[in-house]
Amino acid sequence: MGSEKFTKKILCIGAGYVGGPTMAMIAAKCPQYKVTVVDINKEKISAWQSDELPIFEPGLLDVVKQARGRNLFFSTELEKNIEESEIIFVSVNTPTKTFGEGAGKSADLQYWEKCARDIREASKSDKIIVEKSTLPVKTAIAMERILSVNEKGLHFEVVSNPEFLAEGTAIRDLENPDRVLIGSKETESGLKARESIVEIFANWIPRDRLITSNLMSAELSKLVANSFLAQRISSINSISALCEKVDANVTEVAKVLGMDSRIGNKFLNASVGYGGSCFKKDILNLVYLCETFGLHEVAAYWESVVKMNDYQQNRFVQTINQALFNTVANKRIALFGFAFKANTSDTRESPAFYVTKKLMEEKAHVVISDPKALNNAKIDLKNYDSIIEYEEDPYKAADKAHAIAVLTEWNLYKELDYEKIYKKMERPAFIFDGRNILDHQKLFEIGFNVYPLGKPHLIHFKDV
Ligand code: UDX
Ligand code: UDX
């Protein structure tokens, strides 16, 4: 079977939350291209080849099935695939560094650099390398330097194409994105490579949504976009604390803000805190970058977004502790949701992890419930397995519990029979809604003491 029939051969290194869905969409939309995704993790590749995909993402399996075996392939063979591809997307993880200079803030680029070296060694022809992973500004230039030191006379053009998809809505975001950003050097070969990437997305995305820029702008825009989104959440979360003190309602305040077209109504839901693999990592990356250039005030400004998120998570646990008469020791507390947001199995940086750890420090008996993320929760909490209970069924999780804390906004939790739940809980029964998704008045009428975020608490005791 020759692959000559394909007009472009595209490779993606890294079959994670970003690489997998993005390549599946390109392959589904462009049957004329051969798209291969490689990963060092064999189990992950086997899962991509099966109907039990390694990540849960609504609609993903359908998209994968449209193209898998036709023009979409998953493999662990790096060298051969590098050799035969003209365009290589790199979507390996870039976690926050845990050691040495910049520990806790800057990005750990070891996987990225290794990819560049692997590409250089295995290549026999010129290639376009596309940065998909979110990277510190100027990484493309560093990569180009590593790639260009080859004795084969090969030319590698590095292009930045940051991914803006959000988990849980990845398919919709990939199919109909607000914009796709492609940054390159503004040299002749840079512009040519840029056009080659634009051409891929132009197969299904209107040209006016394909934005081009120089390399640094593209790299920086991704960090800044995530930082702005996180900043909005931290801003509304800071106001939620104030609302609770002055008997205001944060949802009402957010509605007023959101109807101002200059502000806009998205990302104004107060919560127990934002999570996910990107926000914290990207802000800290921005902070590190600013510090590197001596912009200490700018760095402190952005770092406060992360501090506010930590504060909000901590405040949520304090509220639980205080409401439960200042002791949660040996009390059964059911956590509804462990994923960092609804419609994903991803638990990276989930506020639920922090809340669980804090409650365990207070010796609470934590029961974790989630429709999709229990496996990841078990991995995250493997050191505490003996004292945590995992229970997919929320009714069972809440059985004999003193309190429920809603940590993920799964629709499922809105639709439960709370009268039934209440009957089986310890008295007084408490509910802490870390996502403001429940009908608080109704819960209060059932008998719960209700603690929404940023709204007056609905409690049955007169003197608390
Ligand atoms: C990753 C980055 O974390 C993020 O910064 C960036 O914006 C997009 O890419 P994600 O897809 O969510 O995001 O990461 P992850 O799900 O961890 O996937 C990365 C994959 O790369 C993993 O499957 C890992 O096995 C693979 N990998 C890592 C390689 O194939 N080779 C390596 O050398 C290192
Ligand atoms: C984010 C960006 O949205 C996306 O563009 C980028 O490519 C990757 O990072 P993601 O982390 O998948 O995507 O999810 P997102 O929907 O942004 O939510 C992040 C966190 O913020 C979640 O924990 C979510 O629950 C929380 N959130 C979001 C709020 O607390 N309130 C809101 O109003 C919105």
Short mmCIF file of C-alpha atoms in Angstrom, two decimals, residues 57-365:
data_model
loop_
_atom_site.label_atom_id
_atom_site.label_comp_id
_atom_site.label_asym_id
_atom_site.label_seq_id
_atom_site.Cartn_x
_atom_site.Cartn_y
_atom_site.Cartn_z
CA GLU A 57 -13.72 13.67 25.23
CA PRO A 58 -17.31 13.95 23.96
CA GLY A 59 -17.54 13.15 20.23
CA LEU A 60 -13.88 12.17 19.92
CA LEU A 61 -14.39 8.49 19.16
CA ASP A 62 -16.67 9.33 16.20
CA VAL A 63 -14.05 11.64 14.71
CA VAL A 64 -11.27 9.10 15.26
CA LYS A 65 -13.35 6.36 13.65
CA GLN A 66 -14.00 8.47 10.56
CA ALA A 67 -10.31 8.51 9.74
CA ARG A 68 -8.52 5.71 11.62
CA GLY A 69 -6.97 3.20 9.27
CA ARG A 70 -7.87 5.41 6.28
CA ASN A 71 -5.50 8.33 6.77
CA LEU A 72 -5.07 8.44 10.54
CA PHE A 73 -2.53 6.14 12.16
CA PHE A 74 -1.22 5.71 15.69
CA SER A 75 2.24 4.31 16.21
CA THR A 76 5.24 4.07 18.51
CA GLU A 77 7.71 4.08 15.63
CA LEU A 78 9.37 7.45 15.78
CA GLU A 79 12.28 7.31 13.34
CA LYS A 80 10.51 5.89 10.31
CA ASN A 81 7.65 8.33 10.73
CA ILE A 82 9.94 11.32 11.13
CA GLU A 83 11.75 10.31 7.98
CA GLU A 84 8.64 10.09 5.86
CA SER A 85 6.78 13.22 7.08
CA GLU A 86 7.11 16.75 5.71
CA ILE A 87 5.33 18.45 8.59
CA ILE A 88 5.92 17.46 12.22
CA PHE A 89 3.71 18.78 15.00
CA VAL A 90 5.27 18.49 18.43
CA SER A 91 2.76 18.14 21.23
CA VAL A 92 4.71 16.60 24.07
CA ASN A 93 4.19 17.77 27.59
CA THR A 94 5.98 20.79 28.97
CA PRO A 95 5.36 20.61 32.71
CA THR A 96 6.54 23.17 35.22
CA LYS A 97 10.14 22.51 36.15
CA THR A 98 10.55 20.83 39.52
CA PHE A 99 14.32 21.21 39.82
CA GLY A 100 17.17 23.68 39.39
CA GLU A 101 16.96 27.21 37.98
CA GLY A 102 13.35 28.34 37.55
CA ALA A 103 11.97 25.41 39.59
CA GLY A 104 8.26 25.83 40.27
CA LYS A 105 7.81 28.38 37.51
CA SER A 106 9.63 27.88 34.25
CA ALA A 107 8.77 25.13 31.78
CA ASP A 108 10.66 21.86 31.74
CA LEU A 109 11.73 21.62 28.13
CA GLN A 110 13.65 18.34 28.26
CA TYR A 111 11.06 16.39 26.23
CA TRP A 112 10.88 19.16 23.69
CA GLU A 113 14.58 19.33 23.23
CA LYS A 114 14.79 15.57 22.93
CA CYS A 115 12.18 15.70 20.18
CA ALA A 116 14.23 18.28 18.30
CA ARG A 117 17.29 16.05 18.52
CA ASP A 118 15.32 12.96 17.46
CA ILE A 119 13.93 14.85 14.47
CA ARG A 120 17.39 16.07 13.49
CA GLU A 121 18.87 12.57 13.69
CA ALA A 122 16.12 10.75 11.80
CA SER A 123 15.50 13.31 9.04
CA LYS A 124 16.70 12.84 5.49
CA SER A 125 14.80 15.78 3.99
CA ASP A 126 13.77 19.37 4.89
CA LYS A 127 10.86 19.66 7.28
CA ILE A 128 8.48 22.09 8.91
CA ILE A 129 8.33 21.67 12.69
CA VAL A 130 5.17 22.95 14.33
CA GLU A 131 5.12 23.85 18.00
CA LYS A 132 1.77 22.70 19.38
CA SER A 133 2.84 22.49 23.00
CA THR A 134 2.63 25.77 24.88
CA LEU A 135 6.17 26.94 25.28
CA PRO A 136 8.11 29.85 26.67
CA VAL A 137 8.64 32.69 24.24
CA LYS A 138 11.70 32.17 22.04
CA THR A 139 11.63 28.36 22.27
CA ALA A 140 11.17 28.18 18.50
CA ILE A 141 14.43 30.01 17.99
CA ALA A 142 16.24 27.67 20.40
CA MET A 143 14.75 24.67 18.58
CA GLU A 144 15.80 25.99 15.25
CA ARG A 145 19.34 26.29 16.55
CA ILE A 146 19.39 22.68 17.68
CA LEU A 147 17.89 21.49 14.41
CA SER A 148 20.14 23.57 12.20
CA VAL A 149 23.32 22.02 13.60
CA ASN A 150 23.06 19.08 11.24
CA GLU A 151 25.67 17.86 8.86
CA LYS A 152 23.17 16.78 6.25
CA GLY A 153 22.52 20.31 4.95
CA LEU A 154 18.85 20.02 5.88
CA HIS A 155 16.60 22.99 6.49
CA PHE A 156 14.11 22.95 9.36
CA GLU A 157 11.59 25.76 9.63
CA VAL A 158 9.97 26.08 13.07
CA VAL A 159 6.40 27.40 13.12
CA SER A 160 4.25 28.09 16.18
CA ASN A 161 0.63 26.93 16.11
CA PRO A 162 -0.58 27.07 19.71
CA GLU A 163 -3.70 25.10 20.52
CA PHE A 164 -6.64 26.90 22.09
CA LEU A 165 -9.00 23.94 22.50
CA ALA A 166 -10.56 23.44 25.90
CA GLU A 167 -11.07 19.95 27.27
CA GLY A 168 -14.63 18.71 27.29
CA THR A 169 -15.39 20.80 24.21
CA ALA A 170 -12.32 19.85 22.18
CA ILE A 171 -14.22 18.57 19.18
CA ARG A 172 -16.41 21.65 18.89
CA ASP A 173 -13.38 23.91 19.43
CA LEU A 174 -11.37 22.10 16.76
CA GLU A 175 -14.20 21.99 14.27
CA ASN A 176 -15.27 25.58 14.71
CA PRO A 177 -12.49 27.54 16.43
CA ASP A 178 -12.69 31.28 17.21
CA ARG A 179 -9.30 31.53 15.57
CA VAL A 180 -6.27 29.50 14.60
CA LEU A 181 -2.93 31.17 15.12
CA ILE A 182 0.11 30.45 13.01
CA GLY A 183 3.35 32.25 13.75
CA SER A 184 6.54 32.03 11.76
CA LYS A 185 9.68 33.92 10.98
CA GLU A 186 9.03 36.60 8.41
CA THR A 187 11.70 35.33 6.05
CA GLU A 188 10.93 33.79 2.67
CA SER A 189 11.16 30.23 3.99
CA GLY A 190 9.28 31.19 7.17
CA LEU A 191 6.38 32.67 5.20
CA LYS A 192 6.29 29.64 2.92
CA ALA A 193 6.12 27.28 5.91
CA ARG A 194 3.43 29.47 7.46
CA GLU A 195 1.32 29.19 4.31
CA SER A 196 1.76 25.45 4.27
CA ILE A 197 0.20 25.23 7.75
CA VAL A 198 -2.54 27.75 6.90
CA GLU A 199 -3.40 25.49 3.96
CA ILE A 200 -4.12 22.57 6.30
CA PHE A 201 -6.64 24.45 8.42
CA ALA A 202 -8.18 26.23 5.42
CA ASN A 203 -9.67 22.86 4.48
CA TRP A 204 -12.50 23.53 6.95
CA ILE A 205 -11.92 26.85 8.71
CA PRO A 206 -12.75 30.20 7.04
CA ARG A 207 -9.60 32.09 6.08
CA ASP A 208 -10.49 35.16 8.15
CA ARG A 209 -10.17 33.03 11.28
CA LEU A 210 -6.66 31.90 10.37
CA ILE A 211 -4.46 34.53 11.96
CA THR A 212 -0.79 34.79 11.20
CA SER A 213 1.91 36.57 13.16
CA ASN A 214 5.58 36.52 13.88
CA LEU A 215 6.95 33.68 16.00
CA MET A 216 7.26 35.55 19.28
CA SER A 217 3.74 37.00 19.06
CA ALA A 218 2.30 33.53 18.52
CA GLU A 219 4.19 32.01 21.44
CA LEU A 220 3.36 34.92 23.72
CA SER A 221 -0.32 35.12 22.70
CA LYS A 222 -0.98 31.60 23.93
CA LEU A 223 0.51 32.28 27.36
CA VAL A 224 -1.35 35.57 27.60
CA ALA A 225 -4.70 34.15 26.43
CA ASN A 226 -4.62 31.51 29.15
CA SER A 227 -3.45 34.03 31.73
CA PHE A 228 -6.31 36.41 30.86
CA LEU A 229 -8.87 33.61 31.13
CA ALA A 230 -7.51 32.52 34.49
CA GLN A 231 -7.39 36.14 35.64
CA ARG A 232 -11.11 36.53 34.99
CA ILE A 233 -11.84 33.51 37.14
CA SER A 234 -9.57 34.76 39.93
CA SER A 235 -11.23 38.18 39.70
CA ILE A 236 -14.75 36.83 40.08
CA ASN A 237 -13.58 34.41 42.77
CA SER A 238 -12.08 37.29 44.75
CA ILE A 239 -15.45 39.04 44.53
CA SER A 240 -17.22 35.84 45.66
CA ALA A 241 -15.39 36.14 49.00
CA LEU A 242 -16.61 39.70 49.39
CA CYS A 243 -20.17 38.80 48.36
CA GLU A 244 -20.36 36.30 51.21
CA LYS A 245 -19.43 39.04 53.68
CA VAL A 246 -21.93 41.65 52.45
CA ASP A 247 -24.84 39.35 51.54
CA ALA A 248 -24.47 40.05 47.83
CA ASN A 249 -24.92 37.33 45.21
CA VAL A 250 -21.94 36.72 42.93
CA THR A 251 -24.13 35.28 40.16
CA GLU A 252 -26.13 38.50 40.07
CA VAL A 253 -22.98 40.58 40.06
CA ALA A 254 -21.48 38.45 37.25
CA LYS A 255 -24.67 38.85 35.21
CA VAL A 256 -24.44 42.63 35.46
CA LEU A 257 -20.79 42.54 34.40
CA GLY A 258 -21.41 40.07 31.61
CA MET A 259 -24.10 42.20 30.00
CA ASP A 260 -21.57 44.94 29.46
CA SER A 261 -20.42 44.05 25.97
CA ARG A 262 -16.98 45.45 26.77
CA ILE A 263 -16.56 42.85 29.51
CA GLY A 264 -18.45 39.91 27.98
CA ASN A 265 -20.19 37.12 29.86
CA LYS A 266 -17.81 34.18 29.58
CA PHE A 267 -15.47 32.88 32.28
CA LEU A 268 -17.29 34.67 35.05
CA ASN A 269 -18.51 31.64 36.98
CA ALA A 270 -17.21 31.75 40.51
CA SER A 271 -15.83 28.37 41.50
CA VAL A 272 -13.75 26.48 44.01
CA GLY A 273 -10.86 27.48 41.75
CA TYR A 274 -9.66 26.80 38.25
CA GLY A 275 -7.70 23.65 37.48
CA GLY A 276 -6.36 21.90 34.41
CA SER A 277 -2.92 21.36 33.03
CA CYS A 278 -2.57 24.78 31.46
CA PHE A 279 -3.66 27.79 33.49
CA LYS A 280 -1.29 27.56 36.43
CA LYS A 281 1.62 26.33 34.32
CA ASP A 282 1.19 29.04 31.69
CA ILE A 283 0.80 31.90 34.17
CA LEU A 284 3.89 30.77 36.05
CA ASN A 285 5.69 30.63 32.73
CA LEU A 286 4.66 34.21 32.06
CA VAL A 287 5.75 35.21 35.56
CA TYR A 288 9.14 33.60 35.00
CA LEU A 289 9.53 35.33 31.67
CA CYS A 290 8.78 38.72 33.23
CA GLU A 291 11.20 38.08 36.06
CA THR A 292 13.89 37.08 33.59
CA PHE A 293 13.56 40.51 32.00
CA GLY A 294 13.50 42.34 35.33
CA LEU A 295 9.81 43.19 35.05
CA HIS A 296 9.15 42.41 38.71
CA GLU A 297 5.91 44.39 39.06
CA VAL A 298 4.45 42.71 35.98
CA ALA A 299 5.51 39.32 37.33
CA ALA A 300 3.92 40.02 40.73
CA TYR A 301 0.69 41.14 39.04
CA TRP A 302 0.28 37.85 37.19
CA GLU A 303 1.47 35.75 40.10
CA SER A 304 -1.40 37.17 42.15
CA VAL A 305 -3.81 35.33 39.82
CA VAL A 306 -2.35 32.03 41.00
CA LYS A 307 -2.30 33.17 44.63
CA MET A 308 -5.99 34.08 44.42
CA ASN A 309 -6.74 30.62 43.08
CA ASP A 310 -4.88 29.01 45.99
CA TYR A 311 -6.76 31.30 48.36
CA GLN A 312 -10.13 30.30 46.90
CA GLN A 313 -9.42 26.57 47.25
CA ASN A 314 -8.25 27.10 50.79
CA ARG A 315 -11.25 29.26 51.62
CA PHE A 316 -13.57 26.51 50.39
CA VAL A 317 -12.03 23.97 52.78
CA GLN A 318 -12.12 26.47 55.64
CA THR A 319 -15.82 27.03 55.03
CA ILE A 320 -16.44 23.27 55.26
CA ASN A 321 -14.41 22.99 58.41
CA GLN A 322 -16.05 25.94 60.15
CA ALA A 323 -19.56 24.87 59.16
CA LEU A 324 -18.97 21.37 60.50
CA PHE A 325 -18.34 22.83 63.96
CA ASN A 326 -14.60 23.17 63.39
CA THR A 327 -13.91 19.49 63.08
CA VAL A 328 -14.24 17.14 60.16
CA ALA A 329 -12.29 14.35 61.85
CA ASN A 330 -13.91 10.98 61.13
CA LYS A 331 -16.80 12.65 59.33
CA ARG A 332 -17.81 11.15 56.02
CA ILE A 333 -17.60 13.81 53.32
CA ALA A 334 -18.76 12.98 49.82
CA LEU A 335 -16.99 14.84 47.03
CA PHE A 336 -19.18 15.13 43.96
CA GLY A 337 -16.70 15.37 41.11
CA PHE A 338 -12.94 15.01 40.89
CA ALA A 339 -12.26 16.07 37.27
CA PHE A 340 -10.96 19.64 36.92
CA LYS A 341 -14.10 20.49 34.94
CA ALA A 342 -17.13 18.68 33.55
CA ASN A 343 -17.04 16.39 30.51
CA THR A 344 -13.47 15.27 30.95
CA SER A 345 -11.65 12.51 32.80
CA ASP A 346 -8.68 14.82 33.29
CA THR A 347 -7.74 15.56 36.89
CA ARG A 348 -4.53 17.51 36.35
CA GLU A 349 -4.33 20.41 38.84
CA SER A 350 -7.93 19.74 39.79
CA PRO A 351 -9.08 21.79 42.79
CA ALA A 352 -10.62 18.52 44.01
CA PHE A 353 -7.13 17.15 44.62
CA TYR A 354 -6.25 20.06 46.87
CA VAL A 355 -9.58 19.89 48.71
CA THR A 356 -9.16 16.13 49.25
CA LYS A 357 -5.67 16.54 50.64
CA LYS A 358 -6.71 19.30 53.01
CA LEU A 359 -9.69 17.32 54.25
CA MET A 360 -7.50 14.28 54.79
CA GLU A 361 -5.06 16.38 56.82
CA GLU A 362 -8.05 17.16 59.03
CA LYS A 363 -8.69 13.40 59.24
CA ALA A 364 -11.99 13.46 57.38
CA HIS A 365 -13.30 10.28 55.80
#
